[in-house]
Every structure is written in structure tokens, then in C-alpha cells.
mmCIF file of C-alpha atoms in Angstrom:
data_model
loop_
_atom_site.group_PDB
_atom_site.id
_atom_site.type_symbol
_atom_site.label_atom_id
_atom_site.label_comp_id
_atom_site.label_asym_id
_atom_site.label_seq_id
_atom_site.Cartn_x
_atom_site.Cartn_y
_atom_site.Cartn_z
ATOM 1 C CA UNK H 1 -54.173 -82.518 120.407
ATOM 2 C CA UNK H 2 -55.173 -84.256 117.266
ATOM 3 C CA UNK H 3 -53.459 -81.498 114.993
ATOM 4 C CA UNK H 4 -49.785 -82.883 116.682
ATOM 5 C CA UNK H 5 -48.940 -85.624 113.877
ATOM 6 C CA UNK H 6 -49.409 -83.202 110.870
ATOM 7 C CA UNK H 7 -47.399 -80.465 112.192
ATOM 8 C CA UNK H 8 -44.481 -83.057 112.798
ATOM 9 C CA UNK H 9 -44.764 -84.352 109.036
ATOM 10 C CA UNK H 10 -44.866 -80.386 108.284
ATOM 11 C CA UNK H 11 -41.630 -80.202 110.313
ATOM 12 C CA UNK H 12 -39.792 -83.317 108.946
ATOM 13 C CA UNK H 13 -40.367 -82.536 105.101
ATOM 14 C CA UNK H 14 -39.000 -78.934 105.690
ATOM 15 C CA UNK H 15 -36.013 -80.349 107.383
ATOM 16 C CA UNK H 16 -35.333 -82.467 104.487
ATOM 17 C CA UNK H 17 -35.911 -79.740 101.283
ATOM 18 C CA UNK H 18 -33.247 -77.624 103.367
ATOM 19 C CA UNK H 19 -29.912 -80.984 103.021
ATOM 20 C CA UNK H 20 -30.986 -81.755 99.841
ATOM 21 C CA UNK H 21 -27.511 -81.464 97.908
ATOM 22 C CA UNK H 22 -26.803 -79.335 94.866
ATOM 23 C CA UNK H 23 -25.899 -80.484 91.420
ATOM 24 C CA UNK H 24 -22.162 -80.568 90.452
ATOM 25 C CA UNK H 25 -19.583 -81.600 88.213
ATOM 26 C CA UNK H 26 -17.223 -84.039 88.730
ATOM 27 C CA UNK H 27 -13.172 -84.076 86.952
ATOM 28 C CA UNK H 28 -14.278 -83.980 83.337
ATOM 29 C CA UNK H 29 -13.450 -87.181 81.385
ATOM 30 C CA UNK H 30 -10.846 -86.371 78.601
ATOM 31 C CA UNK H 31 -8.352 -87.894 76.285
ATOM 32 C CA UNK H 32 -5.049 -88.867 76.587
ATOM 33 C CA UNK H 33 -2.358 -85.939 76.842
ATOM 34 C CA UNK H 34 -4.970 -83.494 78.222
ATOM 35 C CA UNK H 35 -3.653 -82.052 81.437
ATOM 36 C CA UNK H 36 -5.597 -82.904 84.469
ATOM 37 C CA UNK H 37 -3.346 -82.605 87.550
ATOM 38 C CA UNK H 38 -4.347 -79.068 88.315
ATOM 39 C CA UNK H 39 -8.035 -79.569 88.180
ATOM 40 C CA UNK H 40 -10.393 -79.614 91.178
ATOM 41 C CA UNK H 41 -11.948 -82.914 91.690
ATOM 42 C CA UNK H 42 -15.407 -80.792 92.065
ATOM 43 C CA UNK H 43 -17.096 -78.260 90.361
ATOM 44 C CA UNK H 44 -19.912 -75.858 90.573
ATOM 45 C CA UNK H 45 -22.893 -75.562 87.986
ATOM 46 C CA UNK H 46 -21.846 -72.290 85.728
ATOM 47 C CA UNK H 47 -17.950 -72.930 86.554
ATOM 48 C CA UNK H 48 -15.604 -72.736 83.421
ATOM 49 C CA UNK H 49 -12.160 -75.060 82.761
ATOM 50 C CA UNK H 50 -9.913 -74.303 80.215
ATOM 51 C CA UNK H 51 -8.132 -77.251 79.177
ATOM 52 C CA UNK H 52 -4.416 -77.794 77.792
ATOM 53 C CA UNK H 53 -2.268 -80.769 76.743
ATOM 54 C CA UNK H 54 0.490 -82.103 78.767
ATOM 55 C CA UNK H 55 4.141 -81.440 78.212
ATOM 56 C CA UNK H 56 4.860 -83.982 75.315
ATOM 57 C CA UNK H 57 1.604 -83.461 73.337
ATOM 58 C CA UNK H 58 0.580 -81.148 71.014
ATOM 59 C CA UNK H 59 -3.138 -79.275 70.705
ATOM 60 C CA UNK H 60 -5.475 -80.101 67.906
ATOM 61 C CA UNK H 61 -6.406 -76.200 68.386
ATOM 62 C CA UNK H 62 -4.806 -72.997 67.885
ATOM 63 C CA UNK H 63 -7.105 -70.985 70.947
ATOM 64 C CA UNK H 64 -7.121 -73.639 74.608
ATOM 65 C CA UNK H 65 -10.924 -75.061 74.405
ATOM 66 C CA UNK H 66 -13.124 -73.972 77.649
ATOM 67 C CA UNK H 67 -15.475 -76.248 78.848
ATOM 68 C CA UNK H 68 -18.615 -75.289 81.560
ATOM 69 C CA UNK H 69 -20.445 -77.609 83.911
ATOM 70 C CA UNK H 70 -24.641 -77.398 83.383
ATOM 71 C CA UNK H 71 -26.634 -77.664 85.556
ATOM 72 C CA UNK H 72 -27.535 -81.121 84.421
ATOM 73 C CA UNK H 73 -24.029 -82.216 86.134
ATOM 74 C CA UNK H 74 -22.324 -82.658 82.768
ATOM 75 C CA UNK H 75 -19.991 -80.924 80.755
ATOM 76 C CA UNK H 76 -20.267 -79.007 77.765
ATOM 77 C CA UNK H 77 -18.140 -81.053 74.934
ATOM 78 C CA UNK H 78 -14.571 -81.184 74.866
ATOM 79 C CA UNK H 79 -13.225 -80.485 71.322
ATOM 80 C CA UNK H 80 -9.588 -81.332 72.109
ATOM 81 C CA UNK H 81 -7.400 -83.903 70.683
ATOM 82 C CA UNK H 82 -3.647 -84.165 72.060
ATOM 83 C CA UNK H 83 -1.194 -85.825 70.200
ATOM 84 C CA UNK H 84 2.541 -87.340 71.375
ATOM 85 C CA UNK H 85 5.373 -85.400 70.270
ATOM 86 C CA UNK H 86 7.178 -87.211 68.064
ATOM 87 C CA UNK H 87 11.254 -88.303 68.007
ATOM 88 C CA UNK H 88 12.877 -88.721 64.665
ATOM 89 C CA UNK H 89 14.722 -92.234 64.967
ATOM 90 C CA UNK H 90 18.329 -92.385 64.531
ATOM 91 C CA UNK H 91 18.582 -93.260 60.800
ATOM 92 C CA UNK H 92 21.197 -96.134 61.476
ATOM 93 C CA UNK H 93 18.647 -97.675 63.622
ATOM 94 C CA UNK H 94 15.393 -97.270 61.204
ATOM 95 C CA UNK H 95 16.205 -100.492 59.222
ATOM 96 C CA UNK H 96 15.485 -101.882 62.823
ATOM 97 C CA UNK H 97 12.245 -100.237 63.359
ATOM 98 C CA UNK H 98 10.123 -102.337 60.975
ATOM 99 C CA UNK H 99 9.880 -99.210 58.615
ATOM 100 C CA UNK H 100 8.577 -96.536 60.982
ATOM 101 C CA UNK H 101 11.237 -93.290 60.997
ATOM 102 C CA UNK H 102 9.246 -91.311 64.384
ATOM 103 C CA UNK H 103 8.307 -92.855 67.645
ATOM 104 C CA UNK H 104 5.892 -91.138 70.125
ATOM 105 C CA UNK H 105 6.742 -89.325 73.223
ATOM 106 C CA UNK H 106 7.530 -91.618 76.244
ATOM 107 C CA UNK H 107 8.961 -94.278 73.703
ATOM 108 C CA UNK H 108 12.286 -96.041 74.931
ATOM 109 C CA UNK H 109 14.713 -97.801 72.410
ATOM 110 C CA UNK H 110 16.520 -100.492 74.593
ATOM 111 C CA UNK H 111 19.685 -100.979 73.027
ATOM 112 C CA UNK H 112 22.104 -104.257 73.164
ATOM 113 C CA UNK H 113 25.561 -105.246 71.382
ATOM 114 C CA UNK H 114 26.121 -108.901 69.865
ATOM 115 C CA UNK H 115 28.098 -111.405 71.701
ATOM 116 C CA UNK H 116 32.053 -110.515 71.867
ATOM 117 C CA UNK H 117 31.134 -106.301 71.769
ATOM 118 C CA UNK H 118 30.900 -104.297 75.025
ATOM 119 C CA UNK H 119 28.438 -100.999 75.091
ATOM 120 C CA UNK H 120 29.994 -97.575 75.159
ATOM 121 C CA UNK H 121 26.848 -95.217 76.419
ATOM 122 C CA UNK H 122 23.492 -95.852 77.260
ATOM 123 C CA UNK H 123 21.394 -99.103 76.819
ATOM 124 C CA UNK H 124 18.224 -96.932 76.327
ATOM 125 C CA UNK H 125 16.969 -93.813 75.657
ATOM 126 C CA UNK H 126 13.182 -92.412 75.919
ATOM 127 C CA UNK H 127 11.673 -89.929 73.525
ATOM 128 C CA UNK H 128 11.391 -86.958 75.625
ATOM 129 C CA UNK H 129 8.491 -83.664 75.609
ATOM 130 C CA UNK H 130 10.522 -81.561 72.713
ATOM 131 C CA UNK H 131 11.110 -84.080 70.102
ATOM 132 C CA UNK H 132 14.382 -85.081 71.205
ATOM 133 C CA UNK H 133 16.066 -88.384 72.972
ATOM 134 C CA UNK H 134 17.587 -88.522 76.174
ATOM 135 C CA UNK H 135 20.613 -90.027 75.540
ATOM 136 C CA UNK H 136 22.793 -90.607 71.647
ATOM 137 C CA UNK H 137 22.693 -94.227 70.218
ATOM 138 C CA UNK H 138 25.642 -96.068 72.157
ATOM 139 C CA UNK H 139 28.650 -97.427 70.340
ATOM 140 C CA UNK H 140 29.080 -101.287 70.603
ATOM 141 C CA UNK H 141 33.224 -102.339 70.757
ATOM 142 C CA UNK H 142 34.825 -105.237 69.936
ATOM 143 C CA UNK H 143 36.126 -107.093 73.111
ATOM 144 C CA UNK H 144 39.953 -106.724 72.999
ATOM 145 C CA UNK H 145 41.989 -110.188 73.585
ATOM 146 C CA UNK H 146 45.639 -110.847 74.545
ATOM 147 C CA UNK H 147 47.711 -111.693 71.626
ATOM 148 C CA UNK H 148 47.962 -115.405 71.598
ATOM 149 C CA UNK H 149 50.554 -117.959 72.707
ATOM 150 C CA UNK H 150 52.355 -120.101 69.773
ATOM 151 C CA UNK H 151 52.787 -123.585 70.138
ATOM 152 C CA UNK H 152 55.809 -125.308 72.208
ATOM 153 C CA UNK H 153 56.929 -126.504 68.713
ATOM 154 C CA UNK H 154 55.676 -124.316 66.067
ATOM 155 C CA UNK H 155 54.052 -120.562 65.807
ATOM 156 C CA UNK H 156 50.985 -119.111 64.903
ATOM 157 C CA UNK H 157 50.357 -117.617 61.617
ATOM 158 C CA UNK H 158 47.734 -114.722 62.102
ATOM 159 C CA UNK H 159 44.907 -114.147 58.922
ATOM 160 C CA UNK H 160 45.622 -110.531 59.334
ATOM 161 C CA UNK H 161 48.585 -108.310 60.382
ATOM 162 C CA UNK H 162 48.282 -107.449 63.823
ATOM 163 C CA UNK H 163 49.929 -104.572 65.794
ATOM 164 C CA UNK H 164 50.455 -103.993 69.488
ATOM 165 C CA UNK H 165 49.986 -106.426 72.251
ATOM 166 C CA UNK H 166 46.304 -107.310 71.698
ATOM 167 C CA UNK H 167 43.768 -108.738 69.224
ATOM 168 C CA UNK H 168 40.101 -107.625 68.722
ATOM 169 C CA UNK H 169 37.328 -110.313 69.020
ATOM 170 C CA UNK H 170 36.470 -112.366 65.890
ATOM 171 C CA UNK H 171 39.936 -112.170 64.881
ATOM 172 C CA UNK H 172 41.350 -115.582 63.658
ATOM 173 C CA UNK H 173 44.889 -117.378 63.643
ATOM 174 C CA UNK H 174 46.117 -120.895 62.369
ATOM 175 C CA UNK H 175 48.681 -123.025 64.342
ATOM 176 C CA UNK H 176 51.695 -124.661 62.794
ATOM 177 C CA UNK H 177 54.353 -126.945 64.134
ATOM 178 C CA UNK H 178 57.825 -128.175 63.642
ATOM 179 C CA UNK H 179 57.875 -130.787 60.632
ATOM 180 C CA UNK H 180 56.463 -133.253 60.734
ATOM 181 C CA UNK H 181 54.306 -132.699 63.737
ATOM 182 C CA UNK H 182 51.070 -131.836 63.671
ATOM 183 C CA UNK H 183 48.698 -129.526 66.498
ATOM 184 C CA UNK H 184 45.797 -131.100 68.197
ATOM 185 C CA UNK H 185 43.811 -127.983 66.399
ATOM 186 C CA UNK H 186 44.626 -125.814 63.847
ATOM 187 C CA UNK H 187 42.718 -122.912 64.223
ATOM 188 C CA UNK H 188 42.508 -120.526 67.125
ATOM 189 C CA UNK H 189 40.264 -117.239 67.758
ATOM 190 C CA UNK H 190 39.748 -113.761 70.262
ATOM 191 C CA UNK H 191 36.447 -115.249 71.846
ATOM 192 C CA UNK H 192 33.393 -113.554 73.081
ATOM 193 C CA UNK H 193 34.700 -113.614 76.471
ATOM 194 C CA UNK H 194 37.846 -111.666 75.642
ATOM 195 C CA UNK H 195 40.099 -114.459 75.565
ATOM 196 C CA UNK H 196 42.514 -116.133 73.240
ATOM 197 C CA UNK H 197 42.592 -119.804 72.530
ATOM 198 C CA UNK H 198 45.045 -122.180 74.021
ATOM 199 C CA UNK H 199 47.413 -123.132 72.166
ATOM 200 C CA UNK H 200 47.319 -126.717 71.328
ATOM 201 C CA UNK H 201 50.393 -129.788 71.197
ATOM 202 C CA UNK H 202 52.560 -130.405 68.441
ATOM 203 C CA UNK H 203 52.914 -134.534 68.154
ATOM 204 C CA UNK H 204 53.509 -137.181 65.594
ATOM 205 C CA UNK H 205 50.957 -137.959 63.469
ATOM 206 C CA UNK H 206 50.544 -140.298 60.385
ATOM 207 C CA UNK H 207 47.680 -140.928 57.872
ATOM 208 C CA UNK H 208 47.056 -144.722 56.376
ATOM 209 C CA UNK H 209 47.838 -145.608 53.017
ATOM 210 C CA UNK H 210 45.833 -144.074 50.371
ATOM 211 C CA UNK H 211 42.010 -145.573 50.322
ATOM 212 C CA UNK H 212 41.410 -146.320 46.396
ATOM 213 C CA UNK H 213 38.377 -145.403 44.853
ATOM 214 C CA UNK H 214 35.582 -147.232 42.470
ATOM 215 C CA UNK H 215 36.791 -146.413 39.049
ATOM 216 C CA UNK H 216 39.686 -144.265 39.540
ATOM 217 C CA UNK H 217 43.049 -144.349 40.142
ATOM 218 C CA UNK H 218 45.841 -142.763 42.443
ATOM 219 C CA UNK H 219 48.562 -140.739 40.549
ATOM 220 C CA UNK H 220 51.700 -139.248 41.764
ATOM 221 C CA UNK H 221 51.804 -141.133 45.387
ATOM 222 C CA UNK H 222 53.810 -144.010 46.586
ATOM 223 C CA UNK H 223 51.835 -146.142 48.379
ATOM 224 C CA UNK H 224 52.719 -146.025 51.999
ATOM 225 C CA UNK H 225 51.744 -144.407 55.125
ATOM 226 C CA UNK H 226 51.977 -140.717 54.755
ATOM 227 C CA UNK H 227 52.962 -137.267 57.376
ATOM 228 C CA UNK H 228 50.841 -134.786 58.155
ATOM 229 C CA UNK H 229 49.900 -132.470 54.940
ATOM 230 C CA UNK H 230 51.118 -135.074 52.369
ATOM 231 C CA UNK H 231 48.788 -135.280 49.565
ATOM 232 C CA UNK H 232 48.032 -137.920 46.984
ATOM 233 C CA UNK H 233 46.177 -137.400 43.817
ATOM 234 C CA UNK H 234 43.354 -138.833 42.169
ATOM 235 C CA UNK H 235 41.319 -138.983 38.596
ATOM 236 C CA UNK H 236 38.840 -141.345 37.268
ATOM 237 C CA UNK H 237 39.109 -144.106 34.124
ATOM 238 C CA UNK H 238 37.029 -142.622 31.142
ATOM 239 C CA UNK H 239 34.364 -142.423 30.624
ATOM 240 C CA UNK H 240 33.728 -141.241 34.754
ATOM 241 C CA UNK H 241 34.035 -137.989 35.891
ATOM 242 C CA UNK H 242 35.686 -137.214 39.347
ATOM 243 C CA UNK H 243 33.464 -135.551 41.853
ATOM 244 C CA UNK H 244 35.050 -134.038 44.658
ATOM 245 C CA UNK H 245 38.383 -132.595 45.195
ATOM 246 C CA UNK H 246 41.485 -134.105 42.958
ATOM 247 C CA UNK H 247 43.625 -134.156 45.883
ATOM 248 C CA UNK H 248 43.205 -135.088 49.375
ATOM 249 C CA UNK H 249 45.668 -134.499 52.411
ATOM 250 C CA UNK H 250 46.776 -135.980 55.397
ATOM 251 C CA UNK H 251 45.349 -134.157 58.658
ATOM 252 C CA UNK H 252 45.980 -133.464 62.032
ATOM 253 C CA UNK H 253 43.736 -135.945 63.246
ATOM 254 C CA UNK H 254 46.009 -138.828 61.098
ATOM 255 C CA UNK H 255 42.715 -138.828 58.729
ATOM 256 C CA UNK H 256 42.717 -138.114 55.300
ATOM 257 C CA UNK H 257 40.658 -135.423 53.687
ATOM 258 C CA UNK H 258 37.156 -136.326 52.115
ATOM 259 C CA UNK H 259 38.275 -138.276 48.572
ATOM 260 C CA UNK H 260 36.328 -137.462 45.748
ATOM 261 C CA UNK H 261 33.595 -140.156 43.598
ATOM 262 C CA UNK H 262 33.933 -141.145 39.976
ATOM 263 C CA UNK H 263 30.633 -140.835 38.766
ATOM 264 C CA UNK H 264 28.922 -143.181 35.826
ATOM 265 C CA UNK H 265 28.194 -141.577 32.675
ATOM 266 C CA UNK H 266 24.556 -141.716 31.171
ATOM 267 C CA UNK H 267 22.836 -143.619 27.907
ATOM 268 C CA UNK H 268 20.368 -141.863 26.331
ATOM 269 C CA UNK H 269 17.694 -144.006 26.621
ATOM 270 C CA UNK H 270 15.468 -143.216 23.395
ATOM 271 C CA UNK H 271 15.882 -145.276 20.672
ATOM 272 C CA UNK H 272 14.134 -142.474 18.078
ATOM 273 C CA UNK H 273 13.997 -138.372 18.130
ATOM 274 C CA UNK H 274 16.353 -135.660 18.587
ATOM 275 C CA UNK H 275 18.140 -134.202 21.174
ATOM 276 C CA UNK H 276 19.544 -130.511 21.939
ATOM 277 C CA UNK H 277 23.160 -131.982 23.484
ATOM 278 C CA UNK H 278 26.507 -129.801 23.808
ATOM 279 C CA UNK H 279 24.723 -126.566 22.157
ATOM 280 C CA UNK H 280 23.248 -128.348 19.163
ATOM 281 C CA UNK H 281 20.658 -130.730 17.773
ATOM 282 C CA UNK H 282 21.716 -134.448 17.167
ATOM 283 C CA UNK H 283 19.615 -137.391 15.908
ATOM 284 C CA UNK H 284 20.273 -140.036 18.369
ATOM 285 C CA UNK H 285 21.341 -142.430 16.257
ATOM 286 C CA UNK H 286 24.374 -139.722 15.268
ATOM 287 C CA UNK H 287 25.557 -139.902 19.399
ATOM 288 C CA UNK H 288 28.375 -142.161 19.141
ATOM 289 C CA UNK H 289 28.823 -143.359 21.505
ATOM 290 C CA UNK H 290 25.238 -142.889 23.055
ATOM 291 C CA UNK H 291 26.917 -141.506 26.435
ATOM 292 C CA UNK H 292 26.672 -138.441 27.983
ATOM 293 C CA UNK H 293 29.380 -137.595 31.187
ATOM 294 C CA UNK H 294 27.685 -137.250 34.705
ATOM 295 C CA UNK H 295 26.434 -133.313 35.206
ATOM 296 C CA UNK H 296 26.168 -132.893 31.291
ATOM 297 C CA UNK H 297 22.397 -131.685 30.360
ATOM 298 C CA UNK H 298 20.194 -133.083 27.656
ATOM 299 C CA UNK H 299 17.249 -131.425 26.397
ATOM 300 C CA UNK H 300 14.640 -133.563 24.768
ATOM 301 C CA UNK H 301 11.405 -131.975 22.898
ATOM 302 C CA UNK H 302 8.197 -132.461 23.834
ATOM 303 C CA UNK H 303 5.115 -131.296 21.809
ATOM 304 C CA UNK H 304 2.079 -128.828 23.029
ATOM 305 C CA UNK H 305 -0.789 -130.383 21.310
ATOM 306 C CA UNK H 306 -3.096 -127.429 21.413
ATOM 307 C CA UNK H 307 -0.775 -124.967 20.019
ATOM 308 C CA UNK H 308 0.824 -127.236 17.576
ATOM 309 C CA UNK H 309 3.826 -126.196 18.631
ATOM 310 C CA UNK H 310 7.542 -127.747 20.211
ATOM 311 C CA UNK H 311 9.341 -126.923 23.316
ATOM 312 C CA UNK H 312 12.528 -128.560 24.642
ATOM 313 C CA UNK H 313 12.686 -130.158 28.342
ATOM 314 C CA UNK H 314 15.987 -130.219 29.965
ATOM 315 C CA UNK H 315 17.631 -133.447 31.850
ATOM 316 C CA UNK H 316 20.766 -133.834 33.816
ATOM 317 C CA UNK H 317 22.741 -136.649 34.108
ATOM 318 C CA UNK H 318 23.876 -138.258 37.573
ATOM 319 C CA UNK H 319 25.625 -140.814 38.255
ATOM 320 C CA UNK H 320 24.336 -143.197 35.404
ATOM 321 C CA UNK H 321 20.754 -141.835 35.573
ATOM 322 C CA UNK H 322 19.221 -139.527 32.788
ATOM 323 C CA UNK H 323 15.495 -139.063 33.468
ATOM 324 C CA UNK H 324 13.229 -138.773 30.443
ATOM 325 C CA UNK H 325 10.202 -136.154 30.575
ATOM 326 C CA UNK H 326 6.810 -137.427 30.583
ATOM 327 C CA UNK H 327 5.983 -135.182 28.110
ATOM 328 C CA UNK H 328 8.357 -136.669 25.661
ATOM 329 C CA UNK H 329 6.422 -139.419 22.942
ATOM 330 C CA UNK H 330 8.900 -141.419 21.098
ATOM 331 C CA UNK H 331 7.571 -141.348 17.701
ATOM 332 C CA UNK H 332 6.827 -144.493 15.477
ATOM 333 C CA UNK H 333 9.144 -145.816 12.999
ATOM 334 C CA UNK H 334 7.088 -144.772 10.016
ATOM 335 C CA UNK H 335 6.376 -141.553 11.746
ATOM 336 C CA UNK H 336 10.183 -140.918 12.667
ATOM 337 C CA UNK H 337 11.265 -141.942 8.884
ATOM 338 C CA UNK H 338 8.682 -141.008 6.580
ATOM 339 C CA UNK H 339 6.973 -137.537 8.704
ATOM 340 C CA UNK H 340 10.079 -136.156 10.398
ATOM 341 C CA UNK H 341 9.782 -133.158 9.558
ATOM 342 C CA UNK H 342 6.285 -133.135 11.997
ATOM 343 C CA UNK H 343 8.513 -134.231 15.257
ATOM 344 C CA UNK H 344 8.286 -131.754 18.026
ATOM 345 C CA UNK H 345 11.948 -130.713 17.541
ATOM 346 C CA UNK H 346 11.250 -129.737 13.620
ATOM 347 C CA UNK H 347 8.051 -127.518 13.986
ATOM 348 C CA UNK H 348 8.088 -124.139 15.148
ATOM 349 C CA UNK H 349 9.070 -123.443 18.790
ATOM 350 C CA UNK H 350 6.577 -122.610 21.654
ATOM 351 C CA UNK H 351 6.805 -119.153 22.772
ATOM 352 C CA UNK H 352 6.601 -120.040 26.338
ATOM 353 C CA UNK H 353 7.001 -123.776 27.832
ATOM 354 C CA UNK H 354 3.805 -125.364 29.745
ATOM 355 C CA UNK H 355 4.692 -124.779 33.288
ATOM 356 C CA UNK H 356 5.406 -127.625 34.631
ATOM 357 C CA UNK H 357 7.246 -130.818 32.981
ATOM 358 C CA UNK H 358 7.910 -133.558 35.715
ATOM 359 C CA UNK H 359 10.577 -136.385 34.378
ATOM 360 C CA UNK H 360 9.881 -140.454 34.751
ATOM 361 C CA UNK H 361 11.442 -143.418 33.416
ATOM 362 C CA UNK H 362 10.859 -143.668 29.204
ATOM 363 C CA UNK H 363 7.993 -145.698 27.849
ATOM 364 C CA UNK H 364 9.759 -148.544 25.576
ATOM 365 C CA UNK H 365 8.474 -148.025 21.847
#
């Protein structure tokens, strides 16, 4: 009776050496492109796999790697590397493509046409297992509009000959009227939507008289109220230079065009040195008048100190205002009669200006 408890310990431990499990191998863990969906999700110690890539990928290896399962549970390594196939990309759409000319398999190119075209084919295409795409780059058309309707009054004038019965979008057209009326808008279009603009009402319309300007005159006008697309004609009193187009005309909104500006000509505000003015050198005292016209340049010369050498500084004029560069010293009166010929516009020339030459207000001598 007291032998009982060892024989059931005896019994128990044999029980349990006969479940215990064997060792396996699970899927093996490879890369991406290796083919797994006709693996086992189990596998016995000893038991071989020969792997593959996936339609779409290529091998890294001539001869399919095998791979066994030890009896450790692991595999043996896997010396495969799959890559994508690759799809040459349409050459019209490489500039596109951020300079790449090949996108991998399972790629899609999403394609879309600007406002006022409509696609012909596809809006996408995927790079598919043999190097090729699934569908051609689509075409993108221009919406077609209705040829438009002239004025009550007037007719349209189109910016290029048209043929047919419609008009392709981003086409343009200009309204005109009976004299002397004017359209509530001149300018009509084939819009994104693949219509044509209304066409707008011819009425009466009348600018003011003429608005004068500061320092210029009006030339060939009468002043009085003028019709739609009358023009007057400006210029300036010398020594001002008109800015802005000579002519203005009367528009459909009874406005008149933007008038031009007479702009102030410029003194040379240096009462000593030289000057590079109208493609030569001048003393100042020789500019007579001092008085250069508004846009003219001046270059004044400025000295670099550590190469002993001269370099000239440009300055423009506007509108009365001719900014002197810091880097121009007036020389002294003994200096500019007696030692001219040591002036930074008299010595030899720099080969290359300092770069940077910012312009203030002169010092007075």
C-alpha cells in the first residue's frame, strides 16, 4: 500500500513525455515580392521550400534559392532579393515626374486635364507585371463652344478666323457697335464650361473733357466732351519728359484711359568731379545746363582705397531725384585744381567694382 503514490507519479510523467509536441517551422519570413501564397503555414524539421518572386518582380538569382527548416525551428537563410518590374514613363509625361524616367510595378499615374479640356481615355493607368502600362496616356480636348451672338447694334470681330459653327475654349472675340455707341464689355471668350459670352448692349456713352496734366499740355483736341474711342494727345513743357502713353481714349465705361506724368528733370548735385553722362566723361562745371531728363543715368566715380584704383557707380534720375553714392568723396578745391589728375575718374580703372555701392544724399563740400 505505501508503494501506490510513486507508481502514480511513474504513470503521470510517462503520460506527459508521450504529448510533448515536436519542433516545427512556421511560414518563413521573407522580403517583399517573394511568393508566399502557395506555402503551408507549417512545416516539418528536414522539409525543403524553394522560393520564387511574384509576378511583377524579378530574382536577384539565376538558380530559385531552397531553404530547409532545422530542427532548431528556424530556417536556413534566405538569399533572395526581388525587385519591382519596372515601366518606362511616357516621355511627354517625364518633365512631370520630378526627373525619374521608370516607376515600379503596381505604380498608378492619375491623370487630369486643365480647366476648359475634357479627357479622351483613361484617368490612370498602373504599371503592370511585364513592364508595360495598362492603359496609353489620355488625350485632353479643348471644350468646344457655340459660335457667339453679335451685339443688337454692332458685331463681333473674332482674334482669329474661325470656321464652322463652333469655337474651341480659350478662344477670344471683341465686341463693336454702331457709331457712336459703345458695349457694356468689349471682350468676350469660349469659357471653361463650354459656353460663349453674352453679348453685351450697345448705348450712348460720353467721356468728360480732357483732365490736364502738371507740366504738359493737350495737343490736337478741342476741348469738349468727347464719344467713345476719341482720343486727345498729350506732351510735356521742356525740360519734363512724358511718362505714360501720349494718347489716351475715351472708353466704354465714359472714362478716359490712364493719362501719362511729366516727370522733373534732375541737377547734378556735386559742385566738383567728373561724371560719365550720355557715353562720355564731362567735368561738371562743362554740364550746361546742370540737368539731366528723368530715366537718364549718371555714373559718378568712386575710389577703392586699397587698390589705388577708380570705378564708376551708376545713378538714375526720377522724377527730380538723382541719388549720389556713398562711396563718392567730392574732392577739395586745391585737390580738384591743382592734383586732378589723382581723382578717381583719372587713375587707372578697377578691374572689378566692390560689390556693393548703396546711394544717399551728397555730403556738401
Amino acid at each position: 500500500k505505501k508503494m501506490a503514490p510513486a507508481l502514480l507519479l511513474l504513470s503521470l510523467a510517462a503520460v506527459f513525455t508521450t504529448v510533448a509536441p515536436a519542433k516545427v517551422c512556421g511560414r518563413p519570413r521573407v522580403s517583399d515580392g517573394v511568393d508566399v501564397s502557395s506555402m503551408k503555414r507549417v512545416f516539418e524539421i528536414g522539409e525543403d521550400v524553394t522560393l520564387s518572386c511574384e509576378q511583377g518582380y524579378s530574382p536577384s538569382t539565376a538558380t530559385p534559392p531552397r531553404i530547409t527548416c532545422t530542427a532548431t525551428g528556424e530556417w536556413t537563410p534566405a538569399n533572395l532579393a526581388c525587385s519591382p518590374r519596372m515601366c518606362q514613363i511616357p516621355r511627354p509625361l517625364q518633365p512631370f515626374a520630378k526627373g525619374r524616367t521608370e516607376a515600379p510595378f503596381k505604380s498608378v499615374l492619375n491623370f487630369s486635364c486643365d480647366d476648359g479640356y475634357v479627357m479622351v481615355g483613361a484617368n490612370e493607368s498602373r504599371c503592370l507585371h511585364d513592364g508595360t502600362w495598362s492603359h496609353p496616356p489620355p488625350l485632353c480636348k479643348g471644350v468646344n463652344c457655340p459660335l457667339p451672338k453679335p451685339p443688337r447694334e454692332g458685331r463681333i470681330v473674332h482674334d482669329k478666323a474661325v470656321t464652322g459653327t463652333s469655337t474651341i475654349y480659350g478662344q477670344g472675340w471683341t465686341y463693336e457697335c454702331n457709331p457712336p455707341k459703345a458695349p457694356s464689355y468689349e471682350r468676350g471668350s469660349c469659357m471653361a464650361d463650354g459656353s460663349a459670352t453674352e453679348p453685351p448692349v450697345c448705348r450712348d456713352v460720353s467721356c468728360s473733357i480732357p483732365p490736364r496734366i502738371a507740366n504738359g499740355v493737350i495737343t490736337f483736341a478741342v476741348m469738349r466732351q468727347h464719344s467713345y474711342k476719341e482720343k486727345v494727345k498729350y506732351s510735356c513743357l521742356e525740360p519734363y519728359t512724358l511718362e505714360g502713353e501720349a494718347e489716351i481714349q475715351c472708353q466704354n465705361t465714359g472714362n478716359w484711359s490712364s493719362k501719362p506724368v511729366c516727370r522733373a528733370p534732375c541737377e547734378v548735385g556735386i559742385k566738383r568731379g567728373r561724371i560719365f553722362y550720355n557715353g562720355r566723361k564731362i567735368w561738371i562745371e562743362d554740364l550746361r545746363p546742370n540737368r539731366v531728363l528723368h530715366g537718364e543715368h549718371v555714373a559718378f566715380y568712386c575710389k577703392n582705397k586699397a587698390e589705388k584704383c577708380g570705378y564708376p557707380v551708376a545713378s538714375t534720375c526720377n522724377d527730380g531725384n538723382l541719388p549720389i553714392p556713398d562711396c563718392y568723396e567730392q574732392p577739395g578745391k586745391i585737390e580738384y585744381n591743382l592734383r586732378s589728375k589723382n581723382l578717381p575718374s583719372e587713375i587707372r580703372m578697377c578691374v572689378a567694382p566692390p560689390t556693393a555701392n548703396p546711394t544717399s544724399p551728397p555730403n556738401p563740400a
